[in-house]
mmCIF file of C-alpha atoms in Angstrom:
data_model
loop_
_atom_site.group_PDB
_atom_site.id
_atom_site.type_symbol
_atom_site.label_atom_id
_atom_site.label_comp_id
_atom_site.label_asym_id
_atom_site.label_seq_id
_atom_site.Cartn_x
_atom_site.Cartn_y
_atom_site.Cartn_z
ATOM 1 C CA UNK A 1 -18.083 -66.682 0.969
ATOM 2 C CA UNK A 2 -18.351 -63.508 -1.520
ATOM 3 C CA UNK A 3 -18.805 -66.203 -4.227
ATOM 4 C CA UNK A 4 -21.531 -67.298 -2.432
ATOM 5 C CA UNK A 5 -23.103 -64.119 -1.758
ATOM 6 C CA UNK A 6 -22.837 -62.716 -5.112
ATOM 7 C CA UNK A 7 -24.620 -66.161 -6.769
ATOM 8 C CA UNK A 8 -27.662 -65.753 -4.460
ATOM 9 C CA UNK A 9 -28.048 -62.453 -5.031
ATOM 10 C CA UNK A 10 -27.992 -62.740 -8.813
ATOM 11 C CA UNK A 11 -31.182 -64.593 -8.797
ATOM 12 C CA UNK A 12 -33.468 -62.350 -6.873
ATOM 13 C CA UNK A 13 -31.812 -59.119 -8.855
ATOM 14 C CA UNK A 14 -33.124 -61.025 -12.209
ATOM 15 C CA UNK A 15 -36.328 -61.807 -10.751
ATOM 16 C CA UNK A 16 -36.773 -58.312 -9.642
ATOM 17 C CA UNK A 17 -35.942 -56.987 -13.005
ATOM 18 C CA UNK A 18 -38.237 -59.973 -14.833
ATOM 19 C CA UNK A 19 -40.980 -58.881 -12.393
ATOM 20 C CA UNK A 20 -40.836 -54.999 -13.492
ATOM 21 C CA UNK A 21 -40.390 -56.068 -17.500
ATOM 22 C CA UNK A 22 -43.014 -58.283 -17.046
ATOM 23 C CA UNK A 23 -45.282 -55.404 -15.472
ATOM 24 C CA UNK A 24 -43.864 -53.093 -18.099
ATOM 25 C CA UNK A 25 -45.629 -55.325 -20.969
ATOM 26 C CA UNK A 26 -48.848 -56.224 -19.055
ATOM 27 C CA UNK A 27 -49.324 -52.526 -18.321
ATOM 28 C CA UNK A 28 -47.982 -51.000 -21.432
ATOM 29 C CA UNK A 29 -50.803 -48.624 -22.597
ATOM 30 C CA UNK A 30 -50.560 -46.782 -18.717
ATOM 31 C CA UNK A 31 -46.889 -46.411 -19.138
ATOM 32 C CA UNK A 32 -47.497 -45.119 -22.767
ATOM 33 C CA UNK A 33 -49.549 -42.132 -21.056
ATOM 34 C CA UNK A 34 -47.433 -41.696 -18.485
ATOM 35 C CA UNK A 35 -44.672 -40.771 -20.773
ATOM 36 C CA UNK A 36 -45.917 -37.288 -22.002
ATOM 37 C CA UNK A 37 -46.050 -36.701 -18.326
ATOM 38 C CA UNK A 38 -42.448 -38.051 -17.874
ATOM 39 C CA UNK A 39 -40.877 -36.144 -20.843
ATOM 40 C CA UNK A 40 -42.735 -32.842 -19.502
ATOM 41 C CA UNK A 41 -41.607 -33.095 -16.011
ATOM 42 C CA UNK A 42 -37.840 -33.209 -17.546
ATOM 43 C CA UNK A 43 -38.131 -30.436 -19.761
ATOM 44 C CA UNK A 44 -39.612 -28.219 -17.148
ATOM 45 C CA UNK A 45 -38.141 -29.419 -14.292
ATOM 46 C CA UNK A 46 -35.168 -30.980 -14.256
ATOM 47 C CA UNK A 47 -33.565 -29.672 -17.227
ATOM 48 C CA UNK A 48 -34.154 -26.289 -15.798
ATOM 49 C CA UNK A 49 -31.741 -27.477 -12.535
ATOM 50 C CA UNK A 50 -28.641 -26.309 -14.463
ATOM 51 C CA UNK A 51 -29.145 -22.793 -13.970
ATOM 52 C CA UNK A 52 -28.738 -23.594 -9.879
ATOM 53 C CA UNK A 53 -24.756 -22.672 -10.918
ATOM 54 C CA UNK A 54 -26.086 -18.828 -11.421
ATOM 55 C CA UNK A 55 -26.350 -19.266 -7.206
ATOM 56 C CA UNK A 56 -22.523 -19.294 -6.896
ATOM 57 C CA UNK A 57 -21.792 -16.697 -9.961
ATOM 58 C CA UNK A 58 -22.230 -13.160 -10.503
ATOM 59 C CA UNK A 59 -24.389 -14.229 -13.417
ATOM 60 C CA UNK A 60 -24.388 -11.771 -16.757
ATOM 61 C CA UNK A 61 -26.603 -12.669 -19.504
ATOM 62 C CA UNK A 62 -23.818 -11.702 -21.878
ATOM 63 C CA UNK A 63 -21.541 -14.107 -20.572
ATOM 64 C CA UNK A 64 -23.447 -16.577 -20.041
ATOM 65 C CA UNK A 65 -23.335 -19.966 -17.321
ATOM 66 C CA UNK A 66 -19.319 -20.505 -18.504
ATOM 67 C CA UNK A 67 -18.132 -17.100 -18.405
ATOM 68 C CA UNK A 68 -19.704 -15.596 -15.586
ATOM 69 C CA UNK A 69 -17.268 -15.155 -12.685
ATOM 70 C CA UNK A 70 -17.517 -17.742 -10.162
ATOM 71 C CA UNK A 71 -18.597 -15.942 -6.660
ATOM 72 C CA UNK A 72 -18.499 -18.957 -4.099
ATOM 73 C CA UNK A 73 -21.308 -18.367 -1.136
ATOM 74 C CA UNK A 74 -21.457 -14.787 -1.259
ATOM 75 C CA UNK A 75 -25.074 -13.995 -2.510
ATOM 76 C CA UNK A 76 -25.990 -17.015 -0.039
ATOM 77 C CA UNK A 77 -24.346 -14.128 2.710
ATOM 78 C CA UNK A 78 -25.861 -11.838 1.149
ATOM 79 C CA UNK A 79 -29.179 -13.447 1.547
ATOM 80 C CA UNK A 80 -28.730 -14.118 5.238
ATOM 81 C CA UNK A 81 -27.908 -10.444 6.264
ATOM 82 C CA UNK A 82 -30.668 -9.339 4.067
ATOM 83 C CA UNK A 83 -33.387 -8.399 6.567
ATOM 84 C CA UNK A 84 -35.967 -8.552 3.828
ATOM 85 C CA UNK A 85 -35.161 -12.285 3.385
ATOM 86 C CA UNK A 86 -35.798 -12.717 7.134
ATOM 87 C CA UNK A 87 -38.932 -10.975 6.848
ATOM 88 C CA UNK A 88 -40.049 -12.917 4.295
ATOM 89 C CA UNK A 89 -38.942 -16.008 6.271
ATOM 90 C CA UNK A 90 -41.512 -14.946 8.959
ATOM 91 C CA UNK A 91 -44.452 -14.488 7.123
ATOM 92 C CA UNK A 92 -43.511 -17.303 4.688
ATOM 93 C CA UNK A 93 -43.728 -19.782 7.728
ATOM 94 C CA UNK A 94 -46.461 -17.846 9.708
ATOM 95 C CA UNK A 95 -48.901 -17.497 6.769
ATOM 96 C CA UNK A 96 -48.567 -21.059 5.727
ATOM 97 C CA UNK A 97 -48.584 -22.736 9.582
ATOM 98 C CA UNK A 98 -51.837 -20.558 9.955
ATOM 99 C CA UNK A 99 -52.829 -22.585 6.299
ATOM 100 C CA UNK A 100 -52.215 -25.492 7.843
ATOM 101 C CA UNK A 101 -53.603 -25.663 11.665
ATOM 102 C CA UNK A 102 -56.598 -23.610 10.200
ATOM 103 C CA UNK A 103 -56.720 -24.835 6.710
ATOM 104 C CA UNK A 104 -55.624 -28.656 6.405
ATOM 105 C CA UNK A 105 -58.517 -30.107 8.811
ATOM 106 C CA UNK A 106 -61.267 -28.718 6.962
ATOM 107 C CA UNK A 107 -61.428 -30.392 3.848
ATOM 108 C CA UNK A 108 -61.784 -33.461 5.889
ATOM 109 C CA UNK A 109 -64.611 -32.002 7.850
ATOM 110 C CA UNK A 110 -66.271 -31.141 4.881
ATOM 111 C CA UNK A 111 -65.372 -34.296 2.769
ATOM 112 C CA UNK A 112 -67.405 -36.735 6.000
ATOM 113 C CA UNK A 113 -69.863 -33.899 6.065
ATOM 114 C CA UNK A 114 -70.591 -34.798 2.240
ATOM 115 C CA UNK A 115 -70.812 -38.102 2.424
ATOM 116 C CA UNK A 116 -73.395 -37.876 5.208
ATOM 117 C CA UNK A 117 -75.576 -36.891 2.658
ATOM 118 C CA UNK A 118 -78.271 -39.466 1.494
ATOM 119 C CA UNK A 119 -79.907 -36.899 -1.544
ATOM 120 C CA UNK A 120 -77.759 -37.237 -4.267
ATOM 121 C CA UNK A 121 -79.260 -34.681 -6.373
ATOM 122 C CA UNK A 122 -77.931 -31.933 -3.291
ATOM 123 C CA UNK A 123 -75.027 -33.326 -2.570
ATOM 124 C CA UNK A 124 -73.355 -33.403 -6.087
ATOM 125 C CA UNK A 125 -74.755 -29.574 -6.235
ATOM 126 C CA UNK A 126 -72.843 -28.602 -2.959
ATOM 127 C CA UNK A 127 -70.054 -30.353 -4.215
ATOM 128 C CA UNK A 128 -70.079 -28.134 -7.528
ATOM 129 C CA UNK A 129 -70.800 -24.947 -5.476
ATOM 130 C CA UNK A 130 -67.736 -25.774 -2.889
ATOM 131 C CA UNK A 131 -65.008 -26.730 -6.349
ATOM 132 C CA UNK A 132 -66.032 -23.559 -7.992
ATOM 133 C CA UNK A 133 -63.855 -21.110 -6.484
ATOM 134 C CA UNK A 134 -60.931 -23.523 -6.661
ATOM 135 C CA UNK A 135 -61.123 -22.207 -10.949
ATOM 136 C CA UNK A 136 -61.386 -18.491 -10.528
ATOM 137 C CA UNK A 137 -58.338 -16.748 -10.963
ATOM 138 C CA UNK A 138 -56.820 -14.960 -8.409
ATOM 139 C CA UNK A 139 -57.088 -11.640 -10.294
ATOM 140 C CA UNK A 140 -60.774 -11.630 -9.948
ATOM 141 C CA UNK A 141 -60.979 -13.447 -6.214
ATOM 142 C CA UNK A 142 -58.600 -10.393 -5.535
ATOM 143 C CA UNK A 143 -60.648 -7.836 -6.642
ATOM 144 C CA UNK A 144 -63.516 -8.983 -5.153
ATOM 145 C CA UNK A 145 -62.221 -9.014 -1.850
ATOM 146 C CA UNK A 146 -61.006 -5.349 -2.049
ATOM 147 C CA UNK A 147 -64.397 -4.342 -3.520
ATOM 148 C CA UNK A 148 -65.838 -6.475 -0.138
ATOM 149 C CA UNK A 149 -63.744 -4.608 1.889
ATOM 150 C CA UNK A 150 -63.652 -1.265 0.605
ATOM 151 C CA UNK A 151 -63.681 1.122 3.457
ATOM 152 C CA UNK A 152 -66.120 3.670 1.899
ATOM 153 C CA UNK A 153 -68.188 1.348 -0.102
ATOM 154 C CA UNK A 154 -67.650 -2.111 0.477
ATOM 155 C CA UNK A 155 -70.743 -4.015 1.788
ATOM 156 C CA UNK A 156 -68.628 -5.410 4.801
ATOM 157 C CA UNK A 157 -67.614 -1.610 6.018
ATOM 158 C CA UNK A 158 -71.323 -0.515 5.248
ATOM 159 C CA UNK A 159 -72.568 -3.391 7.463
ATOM 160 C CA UNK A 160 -70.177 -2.825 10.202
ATOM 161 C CA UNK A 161 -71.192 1.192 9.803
ATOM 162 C CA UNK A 162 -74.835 -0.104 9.926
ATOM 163 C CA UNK A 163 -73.867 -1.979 13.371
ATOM 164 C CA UNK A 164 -72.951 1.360 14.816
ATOM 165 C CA UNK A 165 -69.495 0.591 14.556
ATOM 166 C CA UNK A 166 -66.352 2.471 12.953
ATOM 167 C CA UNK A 167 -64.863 1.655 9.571
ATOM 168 C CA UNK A 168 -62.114 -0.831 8.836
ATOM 169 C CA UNK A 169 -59.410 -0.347 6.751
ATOM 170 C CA UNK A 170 -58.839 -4.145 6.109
ATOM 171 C CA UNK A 171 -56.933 -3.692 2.953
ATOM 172 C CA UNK A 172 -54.419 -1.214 3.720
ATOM 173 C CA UNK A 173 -53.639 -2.114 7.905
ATOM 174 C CA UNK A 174 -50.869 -4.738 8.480
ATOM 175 C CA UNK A 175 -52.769 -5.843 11.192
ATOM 176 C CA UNK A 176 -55.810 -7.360 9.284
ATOM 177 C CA UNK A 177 -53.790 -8.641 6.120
ATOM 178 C CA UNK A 178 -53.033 -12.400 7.845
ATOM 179 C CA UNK A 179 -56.651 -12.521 8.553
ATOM 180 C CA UNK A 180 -57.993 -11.702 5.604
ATOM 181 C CA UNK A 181 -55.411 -13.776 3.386
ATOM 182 C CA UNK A 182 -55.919 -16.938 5.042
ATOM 183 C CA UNK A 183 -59.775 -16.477 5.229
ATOM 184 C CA UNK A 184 -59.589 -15.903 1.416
ATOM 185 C CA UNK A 185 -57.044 -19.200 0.391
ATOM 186 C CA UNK A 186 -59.419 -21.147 2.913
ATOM 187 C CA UNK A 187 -62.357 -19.970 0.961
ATOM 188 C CA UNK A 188 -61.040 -20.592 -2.121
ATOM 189 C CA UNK A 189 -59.697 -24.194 -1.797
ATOM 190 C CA UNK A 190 -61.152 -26.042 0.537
ATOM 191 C CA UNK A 191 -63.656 -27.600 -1.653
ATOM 192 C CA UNK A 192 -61.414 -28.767 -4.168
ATOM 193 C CA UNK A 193 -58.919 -29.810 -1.680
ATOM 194 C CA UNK A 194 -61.252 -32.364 -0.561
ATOM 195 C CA UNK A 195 -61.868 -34.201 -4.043
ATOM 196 C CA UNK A 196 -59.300 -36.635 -2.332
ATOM 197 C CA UNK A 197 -60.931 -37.098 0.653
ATOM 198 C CA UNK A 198 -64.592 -37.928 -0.697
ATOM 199 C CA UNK A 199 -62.126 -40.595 -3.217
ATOM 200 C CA UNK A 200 -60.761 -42.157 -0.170
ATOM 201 C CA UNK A 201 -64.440 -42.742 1.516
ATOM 202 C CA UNK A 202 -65.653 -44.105 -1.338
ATOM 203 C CA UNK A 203 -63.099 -46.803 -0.445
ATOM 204 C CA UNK A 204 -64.293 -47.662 2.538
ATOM 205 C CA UNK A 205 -65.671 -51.007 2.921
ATOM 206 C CA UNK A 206 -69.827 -50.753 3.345
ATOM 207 C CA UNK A 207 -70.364 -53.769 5.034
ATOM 208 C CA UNK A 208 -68.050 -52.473 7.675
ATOM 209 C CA UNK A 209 -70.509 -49.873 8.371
ATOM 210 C CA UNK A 210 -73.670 -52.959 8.131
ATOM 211 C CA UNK A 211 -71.691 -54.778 10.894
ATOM 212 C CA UNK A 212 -71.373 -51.985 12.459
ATOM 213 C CA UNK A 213 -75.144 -51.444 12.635
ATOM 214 C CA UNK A 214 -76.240 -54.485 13.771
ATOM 215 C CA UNK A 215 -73.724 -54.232 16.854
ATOM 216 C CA UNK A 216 -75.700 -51.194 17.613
ATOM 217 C CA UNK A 217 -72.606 -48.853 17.336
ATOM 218 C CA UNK A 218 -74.061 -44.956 16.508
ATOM 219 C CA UNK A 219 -72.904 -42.416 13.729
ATOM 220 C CA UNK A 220 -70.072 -41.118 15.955
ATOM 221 C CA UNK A 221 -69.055 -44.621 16.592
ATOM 222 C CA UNK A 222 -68.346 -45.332 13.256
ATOM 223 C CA UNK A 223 -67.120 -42.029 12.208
ATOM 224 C CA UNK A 224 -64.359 -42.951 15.287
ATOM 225 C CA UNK A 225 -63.810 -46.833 14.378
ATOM 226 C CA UNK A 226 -64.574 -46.897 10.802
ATOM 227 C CA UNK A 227 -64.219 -44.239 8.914
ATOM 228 C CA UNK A 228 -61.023 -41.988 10.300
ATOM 229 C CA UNK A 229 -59.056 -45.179 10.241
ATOM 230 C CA UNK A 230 -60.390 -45.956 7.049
ATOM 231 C CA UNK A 231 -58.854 -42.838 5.149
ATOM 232 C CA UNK A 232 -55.576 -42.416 7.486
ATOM 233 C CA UNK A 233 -53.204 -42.923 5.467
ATOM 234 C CA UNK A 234 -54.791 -40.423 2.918
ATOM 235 C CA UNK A 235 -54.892 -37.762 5.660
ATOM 236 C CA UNK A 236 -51.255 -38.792 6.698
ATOM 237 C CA UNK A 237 -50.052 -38.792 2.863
ATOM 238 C CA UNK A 238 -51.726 -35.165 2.320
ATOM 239 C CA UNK A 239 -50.270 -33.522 5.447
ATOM 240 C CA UNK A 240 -47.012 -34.296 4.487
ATOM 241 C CA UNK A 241 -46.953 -32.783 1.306
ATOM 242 C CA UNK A 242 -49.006 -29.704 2.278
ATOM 243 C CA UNK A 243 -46.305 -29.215 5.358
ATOM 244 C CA UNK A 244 -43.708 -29.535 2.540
ATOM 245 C CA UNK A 245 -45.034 -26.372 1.292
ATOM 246 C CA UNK A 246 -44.536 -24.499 4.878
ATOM 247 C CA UNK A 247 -41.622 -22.774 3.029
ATOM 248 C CA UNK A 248 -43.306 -21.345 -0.654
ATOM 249 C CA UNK A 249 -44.657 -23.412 -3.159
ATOM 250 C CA UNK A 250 -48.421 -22.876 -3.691
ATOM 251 C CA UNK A 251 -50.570 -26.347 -3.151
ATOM 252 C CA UNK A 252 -53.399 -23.937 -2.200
ATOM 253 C CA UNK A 253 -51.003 -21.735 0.503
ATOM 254 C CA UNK A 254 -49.183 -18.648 0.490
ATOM 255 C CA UNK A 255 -48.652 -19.127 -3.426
ATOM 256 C CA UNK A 256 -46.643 -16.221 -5.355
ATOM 257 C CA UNK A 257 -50.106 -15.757 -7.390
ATOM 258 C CA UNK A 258 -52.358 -15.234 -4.467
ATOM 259 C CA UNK A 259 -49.910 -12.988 -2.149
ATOM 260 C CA UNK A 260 -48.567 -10.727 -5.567
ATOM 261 C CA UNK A 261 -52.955 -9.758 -5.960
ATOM 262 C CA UNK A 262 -53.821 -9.858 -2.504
ATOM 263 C CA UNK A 263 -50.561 -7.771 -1.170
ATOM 264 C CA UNK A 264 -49.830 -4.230 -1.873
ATOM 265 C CA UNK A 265 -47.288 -1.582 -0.700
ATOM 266 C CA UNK A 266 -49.331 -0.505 2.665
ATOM 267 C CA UNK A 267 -49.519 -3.809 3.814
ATOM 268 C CA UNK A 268 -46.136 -5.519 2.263
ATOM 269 C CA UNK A 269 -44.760 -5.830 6.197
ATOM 270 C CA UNK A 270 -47.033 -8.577 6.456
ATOM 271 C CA UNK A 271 -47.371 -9.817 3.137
ATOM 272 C CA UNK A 272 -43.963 -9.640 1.876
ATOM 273 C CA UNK A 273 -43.053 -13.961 1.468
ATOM 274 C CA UNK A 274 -40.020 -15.186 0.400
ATOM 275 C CA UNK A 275 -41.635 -16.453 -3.038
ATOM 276 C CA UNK A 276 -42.325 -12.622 -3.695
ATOM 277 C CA UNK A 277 -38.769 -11.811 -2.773
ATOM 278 C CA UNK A 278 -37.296 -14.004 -5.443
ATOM 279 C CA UNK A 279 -39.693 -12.571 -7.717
ATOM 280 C CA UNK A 280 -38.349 -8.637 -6.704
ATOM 281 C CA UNK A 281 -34.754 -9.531 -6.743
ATOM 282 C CA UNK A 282 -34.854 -11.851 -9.556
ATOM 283 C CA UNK A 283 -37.533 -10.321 -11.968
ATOM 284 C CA UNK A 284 -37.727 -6.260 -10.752
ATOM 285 C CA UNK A 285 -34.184 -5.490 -9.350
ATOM 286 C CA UNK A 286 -32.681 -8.333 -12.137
ATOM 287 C CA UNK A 287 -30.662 -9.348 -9.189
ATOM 288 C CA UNK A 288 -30.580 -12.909 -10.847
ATOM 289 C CA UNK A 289 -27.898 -15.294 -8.833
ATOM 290 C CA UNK A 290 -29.221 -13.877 -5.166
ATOM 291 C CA UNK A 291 -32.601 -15.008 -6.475
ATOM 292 C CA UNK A 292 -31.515 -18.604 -7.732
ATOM 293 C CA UNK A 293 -29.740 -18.477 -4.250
ATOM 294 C CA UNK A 294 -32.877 -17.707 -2.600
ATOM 295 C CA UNK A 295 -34.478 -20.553 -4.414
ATOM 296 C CA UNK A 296 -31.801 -23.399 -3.530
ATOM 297 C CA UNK A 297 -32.345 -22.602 -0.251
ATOM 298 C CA UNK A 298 -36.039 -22.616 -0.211
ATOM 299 C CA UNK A 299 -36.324 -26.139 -2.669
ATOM 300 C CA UNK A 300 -33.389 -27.851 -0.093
ATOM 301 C CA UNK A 301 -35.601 -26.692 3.135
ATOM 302 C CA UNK A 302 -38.952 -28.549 1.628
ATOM 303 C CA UNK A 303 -37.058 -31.197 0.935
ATOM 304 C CA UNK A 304 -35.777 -31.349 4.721
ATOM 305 C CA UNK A 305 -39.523 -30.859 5.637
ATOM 306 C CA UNK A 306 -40.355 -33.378 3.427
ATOM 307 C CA UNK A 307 -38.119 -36.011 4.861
ATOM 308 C CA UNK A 308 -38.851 -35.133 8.190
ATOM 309 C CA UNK A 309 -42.809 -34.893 8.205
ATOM 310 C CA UNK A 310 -42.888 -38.454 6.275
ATOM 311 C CA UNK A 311 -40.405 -39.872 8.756
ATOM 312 C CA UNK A 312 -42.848 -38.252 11.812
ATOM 313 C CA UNK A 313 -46.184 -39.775 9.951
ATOM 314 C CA UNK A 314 -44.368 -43.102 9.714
ATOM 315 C CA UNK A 315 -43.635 -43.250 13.175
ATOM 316 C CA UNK A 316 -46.996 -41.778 14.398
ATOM 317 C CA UNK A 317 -49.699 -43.475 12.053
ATOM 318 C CA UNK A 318 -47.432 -46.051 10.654
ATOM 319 C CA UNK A 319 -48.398 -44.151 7.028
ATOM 320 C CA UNK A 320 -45.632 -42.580 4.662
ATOM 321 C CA UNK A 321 -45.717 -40.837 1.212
ATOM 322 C CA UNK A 322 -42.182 -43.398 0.674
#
């Protein structure tokens, strides 16, 4: 019987393998620029993975990964007790749910407002206009927004004066910071964030949308029965990964860059996120294993998300990133 078993399963293991050599040599210039790519990743990535040990050491630079004393889970403790970390937690999450329920449908919005357009000449122009801010660093997008919102001088507190109502002191109130940090990510990256929607409705069969005229169906119609359906598996493969981010990680969210120039010490209540707190342990305090500890803990919890938003999108849309 194992005999058996093991002979028939010979054949379709070499037939897989003779299948991927075979696609290997067809496709051999792709793979050959795809390596750089590879050998990058492995440097900067996964090479890096060995210093996860400093998590479970009391880690001295003199002594290096095999001298340092080995301190089991206690920065991991430490970390839990730490009502900064929990802090951090909280605005972490809340900042990047708000990104999210606020900021994941509107690339799409714009993306089928775009392709609505018939002149080409204005639509590749509001195209350019809407990718721009995607390039500007955050050190400038920054200051701009505090020179917006300057309460003596800034041309929203001057309107709002000119309104006949009192100054705001956006910048340095807790209260506002959420606001004005997700308006300003929004801002920034929605335009560029929906390069991969207008790609997936270029895919879209057009003579879908010819049938679709001559049955008489209407622009909603075929916005509802066409084109949604068309790209769901796009929007289901792009919600996963930006709700793998819902714990620190950038893709256009609550990045370290954009909270370390929009944040300062009046408002760090609110804009204190857990990708900042590795930074002040890590970098500023040189509190090095609790801020590989920190990390672990934030990479494994994506990961979780990860599994469990593809697993959701599978069973929902029948779509998956794997």
């Amino acid at each position: 019987m194992g005999l058996s078993t093991t002979a028939s399963a010979s054949p379709k293991l070499l037939s897989n393998r003779q299948v991927l050599w075979t696609r290997m040599k067809k496709y051999k210039l792709m793979y050959m620029f795809l390596l750089p790519a590879i050998v990058v990743t492995i440097i900067f990535a996964y090479i890096p993975m060995i210093g996860l040990i400093m998590a479970f050491q009391d880690y001295s630079a003199v002594q290096g990964f095999l001298n340092s004393p080995f301190a089991g889970f206690k920065h991991f403790q430490n970390m839990l007790s730490n009502p900064e970390f929990m802090l951090g937690l909280k605005n972490t999450v809340a900042l990047n749910g708000l990104l999210i329920v606020i900021g994941f449908p509107l690339p799409i919005i714009f993306a089928l407002l775009i392709n609505e357009i018939k002149n080409v000449k204005f639509k590749r122009i509001t195209q350019t206009i809407s990718y721009l801010p995607h390039f500007i660093s955050w050190v400038v997008v920054s200051g701009l927004v505090y020179k917006l919102l300057e309460e003596d001088f800034g041309s929203i507190n001057l309107l709002i004066q000119m309104l006949g109502f009192e100054k705001i002191s956006f910048m340095r109130e807790v209260d506002y910071f959420w606001g004005v940090f997700v308006t300003t990510v929004i801002w920034k990256e929605f335009g560029w964030n929906s390069i991969i929607f207008l790609a997936a409705l270029t895919g879209i069969d057009q003579e879908q949308y010819e049938a679709a005229t001559i049955d008489g169906a209407g622009r909603f119609q075929k916005l509802l029965y066409i084109t949604l359906p068309g790209i769901a598996n796009v929007i289901g493969l792009m919600f996963i990964f930006k709700v793998a981010t819902i714990f620190g990680g950038g893709g256009g969210g609550a990045s370290f860059d954009a909270v370390y120039n929009m944040g300062n010490a009046l408002v760090s209540e609110a804009s204190l996120t857990l990708d900042y707190h590795v930074y002040l342990a890590g970098i500023r305090h040189a509190e090095v294993s609790y801020g590989t500890a920190v990390g672990l803990v934030l990479s494994i919890l994506s990961f979780c998300i990860l599994l469990l938003s593809n697993r959701i999108s599978k069973k929902i849309s029948g779509y998956g990133a794997f």
